[in-house]
Amino acid sequence: MPELPEVEGYARYFARHALRQRIIRVRVPDPRILSVPKAKLVKPLAGREFTEVRRHGKHLFARAGDTWLHLHFGMSGGLAYYRGNETPRFARVIFDFANDAHLAFEDMRLFGVVGLVDDPDAFIAARDLGPDPMALDLRGFRRRLAGKRGGIKALLLSQNVIAGVGNLYADETLFRSGIHPRRAADDLGDAEVKSLFANLRKVLREAIGGRRLFLIEQRNEGDPCPRCGGAIRRTVAAGRTTYFCPSHQR
DNA sequence: AGTACCACCTGACGGC
DNA sequence: TGCCGTCAGGTGGTAC
């Protein structure tokens, strides 16, 4: 579930609730999502406070002294800030604060990651993540696509090309742009690339703002396309379930 | 370079 | 009510 807009939401949620409070304890009910040994996570954070939040693509970082908490939400990750003893069902890591509140990293399916990194920029470089689309302009977007011959949906999903787009917003962007998910990137004209980028930004901005998007609402084979009346098709592109309208996405 | 496939893990949902 | 197959919005490795 969490793509760039949802992670942006978690970043704001983290900043609103969990900064500037002393961490008195870190609990790890399920260590399977840790990218570092438990002691390597717990010890550097105990007694510290989070002071700053950053997001790059689907990755979230929170500074604590000279180290950074790194969160990736996988398919089912989320954050819950709460008081009292009702631990969320799928809490995998819990930060206990001095003000008696808790921040839980929840993740039903365990595809998420919690760890510490020295420096987010170094992490981003080491993983070869592309730029965040919310910090990119059209010229930069063109540069990222230059020389790439793959299917356009595969490129949008590749975190090394641009970081943060997932399956749903890739579909939504292509739907609005009238571009078929399997079109080769090097077959797109200048106007199409421009439209693609404008729609990508718009989709992400609207999703961050909490607005509803078409394909997310009705993803069903055979549903009428609300834009042109064609029949929505379900297929596989870039290895992922893909919904599109064959009559206006070419 | 690009793609197809499998694996990771757990729960929800529909059909019988 | 219960069992079973299918599906899920992410990613990494491997084999072509």
XYZ file of C-alpha atoms (C1' of nucleotides) in Angstrom, chain A residues 58 72 127 167-168 240, chain C residues 7-12:
12
model
C 9.215 5.442 -0.190
C 10.502 1.318 4.743
C 21.118 1.951 -3.159
C 1.787 0.142 -8.879
C -1.346 2.194 -8.246
C 2.424 -6.354 -11.778
C -5.092 -11.953 -4.401
C -2.637 -7.919 -2.265
C -0.475 -1.095 -3.563
C 7.071 -3.810 -2.509
C 11.500 -5.477 -3.457
C 15.580 -8.481 -4.319
